[in-house]
Every structure is written in structure tokens, then in C-alpha cells.
PDB file of C-alpha atoms in Angstrom:
ATOM      1  CA  GLU J   1     168.681 136.194  56.379  1.00  0.00           C
ATOM      2  CA  THR J   2     168.528 137.705  59.852  1.00  0.00           C
ATOM      3  CA  GLY J   3     167.034 141.090  58.994  1.00  0.00           C
ATOM      4  CA  VAL J   4     170.032 142.837  60.543  1.00  0.00           C
ATOM      5  CA  THR J   5     172.202 144.925  58.249  1.00  0.00           C
ATOM      6  CA  GLN J   6     175.510 146.674  58.823  1.00  0.00           C
ATOM      7  CA  SER J   7     177.371 149.353  56.938  1.00  0.00           C
ATOM      8  CA  PRO J   8     179.882 149.729  55.565  1.00  0.00           C
ATOM      9  CA  THR J   9     181.014 146.228  54.683  1.00  0.00           C
ATOM     10  CA  HIS J  10     184.685 147.133  54.723  1.00  0.00           C
ATOM     11  CA  LEU J  11     186.558 150.157  55.970  1.00  0.00           C
ATOM     12  CA  ILE J  12     190.188 151.214  56.021  1.00  0.00           C
ATOM     13  CA  LYS J  13     191.387 153.887  58.447  1.00  0.00           C
ATOM     14  CA  THR J  14     194.707 155.107  59.760  1.00  0.00           C
ATOM     15  CA  ARG J  15     195.890 155.143  63.330  1.00  0.00           C
ATOM     16  CA  GLY J  16     194.477 158.028  65.361  1.00  0.00           C
ATOM     17  CA  GLN J  17     191.397 158.520  63.198  1.00  0.00           C
ATOM     18  CA  GLN J  18     187.801 158.104  64.306  1.00  0.00           C
ATOM     19  CA  VAL J  19     185.237 155.708  62.813  1.00  0.00           C
ATOM     20  CA  THR J  20     181.473 155.197  62.979  1.00  0.00           C
ATOM     21  CA  LEU J  21     179.924 151.843  62.171  1.00  0.00           C
ATOM     22  CA  ARG J  22     176.197 151.444  61.660  1.00  0.00           C
ATOM     23  CA  CYS J  23     173.679 148.707  62.308  1.00  0.00           C
ATOM     24  CA  SER J  24     170.021 148.451  61.382  1.00  0.00           C
ATOM     25  CA  SER J  25     167.990 145.992  63.443  1.00  0.00           C
ATOM     26  CA  GLN J  26     164.685 144.278  62.859  1.00  0.00           C
ATOM     27  CA  SER J  27     161.613 146.327  63.682  1.00  0.00           C
ATOM     28  CA  GLY J  28     160.686 145.885  67.330  1.00  0.00           C
ATOM     29  CA  HIS J  29     164.146 144.766  68.452  1.00  0.00           C
ATOM     30  CA  ASN J  30     164.799 146.968  71.461  1.00  0.00           C
ATOM     31  CA  THR J  31     168.194 145.522  72.378  1.00  0.00           C
ATOM     32  CA  VAL J  32     171.404 145.682  70.384  1.00  0.00           C
ATOM     33  CA  SER J  33     174.821 144.319  71.279  1.00  0.00           C
ATOM     34  CA  TRP J  34     178.147 145.023  69.614  1.00  0.00           C
ATOM     35  CA  TYR J  35     181.012 142.550  69.411  1.00  0.00           C
ATOM     36  CA  GLN J  36     184.611 142.714  68.192  1.00  0.00           C
ATOM     37  CA  GLN J  37     185.969 139.621  66.454  1.00  0.00           C
ATOM     38  CA  ALA J  38     189.693 139.634  65.836  1.00  0.00           C
ATOM     39  CA  LEU J  39     191.066 137.330  63.177  1.00  0.00           C
ATOM     40  CA  GLY J  40     191.052 133.715  64.316  1.00  0.00           C
ATOM     41  CA  GLN J  41     189.216 134.442  67.555  1.00  0.00           C
ATOM     42  CA  GLY J  42     185.720 134.359  68.938  1.00  0.00           C
ATOM     43  CA  PRO J  43     183.697 137.548  69.345  1.00  0.00           C
ATOM     44  CA  GLN J  44     184.340 139.782  72.364  1.00  0.00           C
ATOM     45  CA  PHE J  45     181.405 141.664  73.904  1.00  0.00           C
ATOM     46  CA  ILE J  46     181.848 145.438  73.645  1.00  0.00           C
ATOM     47  CA  PHE J  47     178.552 146.763  75.015  1.00  0.00           C
ATOM     48  CA  GLN J  48     174.800 146.486  74.814  1.00  0.00           C
ATOM     49  CA  TYR J  49     172.039 149.065  74.441  1.00  0.00           C
ATOM     50  CA  TYR J  50     168.477 148.590  75.647  1.00  0.00           C
ATOM     51  CA  ARG J  51     165.860 151.207  74.839  1.00  0.00           C
ATOM     52  CA  GLU J  52     168.563 153.696  73.857  1.00  0.00           C
ATOM     53  CA  GLU J  53     170.611 153.384  77.038  1.00  0.00           C
ATOM     54  CA  GLU J  54     173.848 151.470  77.638  1.00  0.00           C
ATOM     55  CA  ASN J  55     172.972 148.319  79.545  1.00  0.00           C
ATOM     56  CA  GLY J  56     176.229 146.478  80.017  1.00  0.00           C
ATOM     57  CA  ARG J  57     179.812 146.838  78.886  1.00  0.00           C
ATOM     58  CA  GLY J  58     182.701 144.485  78.303  1.00  0.00           C
ATOM     59  CA  ASN J  59     186.363 145.159  78.868  1.00  0.00           C
ATOM     60  CA  PHE J  60     186.743 147.945  76.309  1.00  0.00           C
ATOM     61  CA  PRO J  61     188.054 151.483  76.910  1.00  0.00           C
ATOM     62  CA  PRO J  62     185.829 154.590  76.805  1.00  0.00           C
ATOM     63  CA  ARG J  63     187.008 155.466  73.297  1.00  0.00           C
ATOM     64  CA  PHE J  64     184.506 152.788  72.228  1.00  0.00           C
ATOM     65  CA  SER J  65     181.064 154.366  72.478  1.00  0.00           C
ATOM     66  CA  GLY J  66     177.660 153.789  71.018  1.00  0.00           C
ATOM     67  CA  LEU J  67     174.218 155.117  70.328  1.00  0.00           C
ATOM     68  CA  GLN J  68     170.861 153.468  69.779  1.00  0.00           C
ATOM     69  CA  PHE J  69     168.044 155.295  68.017  1.00  0.00           C
ATOM     70  CA  PRO J  70     164.236 154.957  68.212  1.00  0.00           C
ATOM     71  CA  ASN J  71     164.113 153.651  64.641  1.00  0.00           C
ATOM     72  CA  TYR J  72     165.986 150.432  65.688  1.00  0.00           C
ATOM     73  CA  SER J  73     169.295 151.579  64.243  1.00  0.00           C
ATOM     74  CA  SER J  74     172.488 151.948  66.215  1.00  0.00           C
ATOM     75  CA  GLU J  75     176.075 153.132  65.920  1.00  0.00           C
ATOM     76  CA  LEU J  76     179.442 152.078  67.237  1.00  0.00           C
ATOM     77  CA  ASN J  77     181.994 154.883  67.446  1.00  0.00           C
ATOM     78  CA  VAL J  78     185.685 154.330  67.993  1.00  0.00           C
ATOM     79  CA  ASN J  79     187.999 157.282  68.634  1.00  0.00           C
ATOM     80  CA  ALA J  80     191.784 157.420  68.402  1.00  0.00           C
ATOM     81  CA  LEU J  81     192.031 154.213  66.398  1.00  0.00           C
ATOM     82  CA  GLU J  82     194.840 151.806  67.215  1.00  0.00           C
ATOM     83  CA  LEU J  83     196.291 149.039  65.067  1.00  0.00           C
ATOM     84  CA  ASP J  84     194.763 146.422  67.384  1.00  0.00           C
ATOM     85  CA  ASP J  85     191.301 147.747  66.599  1.00  0.00           C
ATOM     86  CA  SER J  86     191.526 145.968  63.251  1.00  0.00           C
ATOM     87  CA  ALA J  87     188.768 143.351  63.423  1.00  0.00           C
ATOM     88  CA  LEU J  88     185.316 142.320  62.274  1.00  0.00           C
ATOM     89  CA  TYR J  89     182.670 144.267  64.186  1.00  0.00           C
ATOM     90  CA  LEU J  90     179.352 142.533  64.629  1.00  0.00           C
ATOM     91  CA  CYS J  91     176.059 143.856  65.868  1.00  0.00           C
ATOM     92  CA  ALA J  92     173.307 141.610  67.163  1.00  0.00           C
ATOM     93  CA  SER J  93     169.744 142.552  67.960  1.00  0.00           C
ATOM     94  CA  THR J  94     166.915 141.000  69.909  1.00  0.00           C
ATOM     95  CA  ARG J  95     163.529 141.888  71.339  1.00  0.00           C
ATOM     96  CA  ARG J  96     163.818 141.407  75.042  1.00  0.00           C
ATOM     97  CA  ARG J  97     160.804 139.691  76.581  1.00  0.00           C
ATOM     98  CA  GLY J  98     162.373 137.927  79.535  1.00  0.00           C
ATOM     99  CA  GLY J  99     164.750 134.988  79.524  1.00  0.00           C
ATOM    100  CA  THR J 100     167.474 134.773  76.941  1.00  0.00           C
ATOM    101  CA  ASP J 101     166.048 135.650  73.580  1.00  0.00           C
ATOM    102  CA  THR J 102     167.838 134.782  70.372  1.00  0.00           C
ATOM    103  CA  GLN J 103     170.280 137.377  69.133  1.00  0.00           C
ATOM    104  CA  TYR J 104     170.277 137.975  65.399  1.00  0.00           C
ATOM    105  CA  PHE J 105     173.616 138.949  63.935  1.00  0.00           C
ATOM    106  CA  GLY J 106     174.451 141.210  61.057  1.00  0.00           C
ATOM    107  CA  PRO J 107     177.142 140.264  58.528  1.00  0.00           C
ATOM    108  CA  GLY J 108     179.685 142.565  60.161  1.00  0.00           C
ATOM    109  CA  THR J 109     181.948 145.431  59.197  1.00  0.00           C
ATOM    110  CA  ARG J 110     185.590 144.601  58.653  1.00  0.00           C
ATOM    111  CA  LEU J 111     187.746 147.446  59.905  1.00  0.00           C
ATOM    112  CA  THR J 112     191.403 147.663  58.961  1.00  0.00           C
ATOM    113  CA  VAL J 113     193.585 150.193  60.778  1.00  0.00           C
ATOM    114  CA  LEU J 114     196.891 151.038  59.086  1.00  0.00           C
TER     115      LEU J 114
ATOM    116  CA  ALA G   1     184.284 135.038  85.408  1.00  0.00           C
ATOM    117  CA  GLN G   2     182.830 132.617  82.968  1.00  0.00           C
ATOM    118  CA  SER G   3     184.917 131.148  80.193  1.00  0.00           C
ATOM    119  CA  VAL G   4     184.282 128.869  77.244  1.00  0.00           C
ATOM    120  CA  THR G   5     186.821 126.390  75.897  1.00  0.00           C
ATOM    121  CA  GLN G   6     186.577 124.849  72.495  1.00  0.00           C
ATOM    122  CA  LEU G   7     189.107 122.090  72.633  1.00  0.00           C
ATOM    123  CA  ASP G   8     189.847 121.780  68.928  1.00  0.00           C
ATOM    124  CA  SER G   9     190.799 124.689  66.696  1.00  0.00           C
ATOM    125  CA  GLN G  10     190.270 122.554  63.582  1.00  0.00           C
ATOM    126  CA  VAL G  11     188.424 119.313  62.962  1.00  0.00           C
ATOM    127  CA  PRO G  12     188.965 117.577  59.593  1.00  0.00           C
ATOM    128  CA  VAL G  13     186.418 114.924  58.717  1.00  0.00           C
ATOM    129  CA  PHE G  14     185.426 113.032  55.607  1.00  0.00           C
ATOM    130  CA  GLU G  15     182.140 113.803  53.918  1.00  0.00           C
ATOM    131  CA  GLU G  16     179.242 111.688  55.240  1.00  0.00           C
ATOM    132  CA  ALA G  17     181.178 110.825  58.395  1.00  0.00           C
ATOM    133  CA  PRO G  18     179.942 111.791  61.873  1.00  0.00           C
ATOM    134  CA  VAL G  19     181.478 114.719  63.727  1.00  0.00           C
ATOM    135  CA  GLU G  20     181.622 116.023  67.277  1.00  0.00           C
ATOM    136  CA  LEU G  21     182.801 119.523  68.158  1.00  0.00           C
ATOM    137  CA  ARG G  22     183.646 119.912  71.807  1.00  0.00           C
ATOM    138  CA  CYS G  23     182.755 122.769  74.130  1.00  0.00           C
ATOM    139  CA  ASN G  24     183.340 123.127  77.847  1.00  0.00           C
ATOM    140  CA  TYR G  25     182.373 126.042  80.038  1.00  0.00           C
ATOM    141  CA  SER G  26     183.255 127.136  83.525  1.00  0.00           C
ATOM    142  CA  SER G  27     180.378 128.252  85.653  1.00  0.00           C
ATOM    143  CA  SER G  28     178.810 127.296  88.921  1.00  0.00           C
ATOM    144  CA  VAL G  29     175.504 128.956  88.181  1.00  0.00           C
ATOM    145  CA  SER G  30     172.758 128.219  85.730  1.00  0.00           C
ATOM    146  CA  VAL G  31     173.753 129.078  82.206  1.00  0.00           C
ATOM    147  CA  TYR G  32     172.268 129.285  78.788  1.00  0.00           C
ATOM    148  CA  LEU G  33     174.309 127.639  76.051  1.00  0.00           C
ATOM    149  CA  PHE G  34     174.499 128.318  72.339  1.00  0.00           C
ATOM    150  CA  TRP G  35     176.156 127.086  69.179  1.00  0.00           C
ATOM    151  CA  TYR G  36     176.578 129.498  66.285  1.00  0.00           C
ATOM    152  CA  VAL G  37     177.942 128.868  62.801  1.00  0.00           C
ATOM    153  CA  GLN G  38     179.896 131.357  60.729  1.00  0.00           C
ATOM    154  CA  TYR G  39     180.254 130.632  57.023  1.00  0.00           C
ATOM    155  CA  PRO G  40     183.147 132.279  55.183  1.00  0.00           C
ATOM    156  CA  ASN G  41     182.692 136.051  54.939  1.00  0.00           C
ATOM    157  CA  GLN G  42     179.335 135.950  56.662  1.00  0.00           C
ATOM    158  CA  GLY G  43     177.900 136.817  60.065  1.00  0.00           C
ATOM    159  CA  LEU G  44     176.939 134.421  62.828  1.00  0.00           C
ATOM    160  CA  GLN G  45     173.867 132.211  62.582  1.00  0.00           C
ATOM    161  CA  LEU G  46     172.270 130.418  65.529  1.00  0.00           C
ATOM    162  CA  LEU G  47     172.403 126.618  65.204  1.00  0.00           C
ATOM    163  CA  LEU G  48     170.784 125.710  68.510  1.00  0.00           C
ATOM    164  CA  LYS G  49     170.449 126.761  72.114  1.00  0.00           C
ATOM    165  CA  TYR G  50     169.888 125.224  75.520  1.00  0.00           C
ATOM    166  CA  LEU G  51     167.876 127.215  78.035  1.00  0.00           C
ATOM    167  CA  SER G  52     166.276 124.487  80.182  1.00  0.00           C
ATOM    168  CA  GLY G  53     164.474 121.164  79.948  1.00  0.00           C
ATOM    169  CA  SER G  54     165.684 118.245  77.861  1.00  0.00           C
ATOM    170  CA  THR G  55     169.447 118.024  77.768  1.00  0.00           C
ATOM    171  CA  LEU G  56     169.446 116.931  74.117  1.00  0.00           C
ATOM    172  CA  VAL G  57     168.829 119.899  71.881  1.00  0.00           C
ATOM    173  CA  LYS G  58     168.144 119.660  68.180  1.00  0.00           C
ATOM    174  CA  GLY G  59     169.042 122.482  65.849  1.00  0.00           C
ATOM    175  CA  ILE G  60     169.062 123.398  62.212  1.00  0.00           C
ATOM    176  CA  ASN G  61     170.896 121.572  59.425  1.00  0.00           C
ATOM    177  CA  GLY G  62     170.786 118.231  61.280  1.00  0.00           C
ATOM    178  CA  PHE G  63     172.946 119.342  64.214  1.00  0.00           C
ATOM    179  CA  GLU G  64     172.252 118.471  67.837  1.00  0.00           C
ATOM    180  CA  ALA G  65     173.993 119.108  71.140  1.00  0.00           C
ATOM    181  CA  GLU G  66     173.875 117.557  74.577  1.00  0.00           C
ATOM    182  CA  PHE G  67     174.082 119.569  77.781  1.00  0.00           C
ATOM    183  CA  ASN G  68     176.031 117.738  80.501  1.00  0.00           C
ATOM    184  CA  LYS G  69     175.919 119.695  83.731  1.00  0.00           C
ATOM    185  CA  SER G  70     178.258 117.409  85.684  1.00  0.00           C
ATOM    186  CA  GLN G  71     180.944 117.701  83.013  1.00  0.00           C
ATOM    187  CA  THR G  72     180.083 121.334  82.179  1.00  0.00           C
ATOM    188  CA  SER G  73     180.035 120.418  78.507  1.00  0.00           C
ATOM    189  CA  PHE G  74     177.853 121.189  75.530  1.00  0.00           C
ATOM    190  CA  HIS G  75     179.256 119.183  72.614  1.00  0.00           C
ATOM    191  CA  LEU G  76     177.854 119.602  69.112  1.00  0.00           C
ATOM    192  CA  ARG G  77     177.242 116.556  66.926  1.00  0.00           C
ATOM    193  CA  LYS G  78     176.088 115.671  63.442  1.00  0.00           C
ATOM    194  CA  PRO G  79     175.712 112.062  62.259  1.00  0.00           C
ATOM    195  CA  SER G  80     176.697 112.748  58.644  1.00  0.00           C
ATOM    196  CA  VAL G  81     178.398 115.901  57.420  1.00  0.00           C
ATOM    197  CA  HIS G  82     178.216 117.479  53.992  1.00  0.00           C
ATOM    198  CA  ILE G  83     180.615 119.718  52.134  1.00  0.00           C
ATOM    199  CA  SER G  84     178.239 122.607  52.816  1.00  0.00           C
ATOM    200  CA  ASP G  85     178.926 122.257  56.555  1.00  0.00           C
ATOM    201  CA  THR G  86     182.400 123.716  56.025  1.00  0.00           C
ATOM    202  CA  ALA G  87     182.412 126.685  58.385  1.00  0.00           C
ATOM    203  CA  GLU G  88     183.598 127.883  61.757  1.00  0.00           C
ATOM    204  CA  TYR G  89     181.520 126.893  64.764  1.00  0.00           C
ATOM    205  CA  PHE G  90     181.360 128.905  67.967  1.00  0.00           C
ATOM    206  CA  CYS G  91     180.107 127.870  71.364  1.00  0.00           C
ATOM    207  CA  ALA G  92     178.813 130.651  73.636  1.00  0.00           C
ATOM    208  CA  VAL G  93     177.393 130.924  77.138  1.00  0.00           C
ATOM    209  CA  SER G  94     175.197 133.477  78.864  1.00  0.00           C
ATOM    210  CA  ASP G  95     174.212 133.643  82.491  1.00  0.00           C
ATOM    211  CA  GLY G  96     170.869 135.031  81.429  1.00  0.00           C
ATOM    212  CA  GLY G  97     171.527 138.202  83.345  1.00  0.00           C
ATOM    213  CA  SER G  98     170.012 141.494  82.517  1.00  0.00           C
ATOM    214  CA  ASN G  99     172.639 142.354  79.953  1.00  0.00           C
ATOM    215  CA  TYR G 100     172.370 139.144  77.885  1.00  0.00           C
ATOM    216  CA  GLN G 101     176.121 139.189  77.465  1.00  0.00           C
ATOM    217  CA  LEU G 102     177.490 136.228  75.538  1.00  0.00           C
ATOM    218  CA  ILE G 103     180.909 134.787  76.343  1.00  0.00           C
ATOM    219  CA  TRP G 104     182.400 133.002  73.350  1.00  0.00           C
ATOM    220  CA  GLY G 105     184.827 130.234  72.666  1.00  0.00           C
ATOM    221  CA  ALA G 106     187.627 130.725  70.154  1.00  0.00           C
ATOM    222  CA  GLY G 107     185.854 128.673  67.509  1.00  0.00           C
ATOM    223  CA  THR G 108     186.402 125.360  65.729  1.00  0.00           C
ATOM    224  CA  LYS G 109     186.929 125.189  61.995  1.00  0.00           C
ATOM    225  CA  LEU G 110     185.146 122.216  60.493  1.00  0.00           C
ATOM    226  CA  ILE G 111     186.981 121.030  57.394  1.00  0.00           C
ATOM    227  CA  ILE G 112     185.134 118.552  55.221  1.00  0.00           C
ATOM    228  CA  LYS G 113     187.316 116.281  53.116  1.00  0.00           C
ATOM    229  CA  PRO G 114     185.759 114.866  49.942  1.00  0.00           C
TER     230      PRO G 114
END
């Protein structure tokens, strides 16, 4: 039990639609990262938020965006969904204190785009 | 850019036998190294991490890993596996930079044969 929750568990959308995925971190965790894990592959870093500001981004287009809120929750938004966006989306949170602190992962949201 | 190679996509092993899951990374700078486990339909759980100090790192569930800088490897080992170890194992690396971005291998499925 990592104390990180994600909702919904599963989601089915059609191409062109928009989706919002949610993550609730442990209290005090000021850093959240989002990853995309396609079937049979390792996670790919999408972006990270630190104290409500984007603090690093992987190789993902601008239609992937996020928000982090003061209550340690965060959102991943994806616009204009494409078939290749079908994947497991993971959020991971940590409380940054210097060095590389352990990231705690949620169980993920499985998104299917038809 | 950093990359992580997990040399085996699947490793079948008999119960109570030893196992080694291989991980190599490409980096010329100091790195932090991690092994995560993903049980079926669950999120990622940290097994162990190497930040500095002793090159032999012990983790949860009886796993350990050895950091070898000259060979840029971080292989995961367990002397005796159990059926409950059936899962996918991911090696990841971070340069410890300000964005804490993790670069992941493609994963190794550990298959325990009774």
C-alpha cells in the first residue's frame, strides 16, 4: 500500500475525445510524476510537477497537460485522443528533500482508445 | 541520452532455484539505480535502490542487486524464488537531476515453474 490512489481504474474513450485522469498523493508529497506504460513496455516519463508547476517533461506532445493542486492531488489531461494513447497511466509521488527520494506509484488507470 | 537495457524479456525458473535478472545502463555520469516490481494488474513497487556507498544493495522480499560501475550493470538476484515472485521486474535509472526523471527498461517477466 503506497498511499497513492488513481481514478478511474479503467476508461474507454473514442478517438478525438478528451480525458482527465486523477491522482491523489500522500500528504506532504510535493512532487508528482506521470508515466505512460504501453502494453509490454516499460513506463515512459510524461512530465513532473513540483509545487504546482511543471518541472520537467518527456517526449510527449502539448496535448498532454497536467495540473497539481495544493491538496496533493493532480490531473493528467489528454486532448484529441489517438489510438496509440491506449496504455496504463501511472502517477508517482514523492516529497522532495534533496537527492533522489523514493517515488510511490499508484495502481494506474488503464485507458483504451477506440 | 541515457538508456536502460534489460537483456531478457522473460526468465523461466523453477521454484526454489536462484535467479538473476540482468540490467545494463548507458551513462557516463553518476546515476541512481532502481528495481521495481509490478504484480499482475497492480502498480509499481520499489524493490531496492542504489544511490551511493556499498555496491551490494539489499531489498525487500529477499532480493539484492549489485552495482558494477565498470560494466554499467545493476543485476537483480534472489537465491531461492517462490511462486509469489511471479511478476514483471523493471530496472530504472535517474541522473538525480532536478526533475527526478526515471528512464526505464522494457521489463523482464519472471515465470516461476512449480
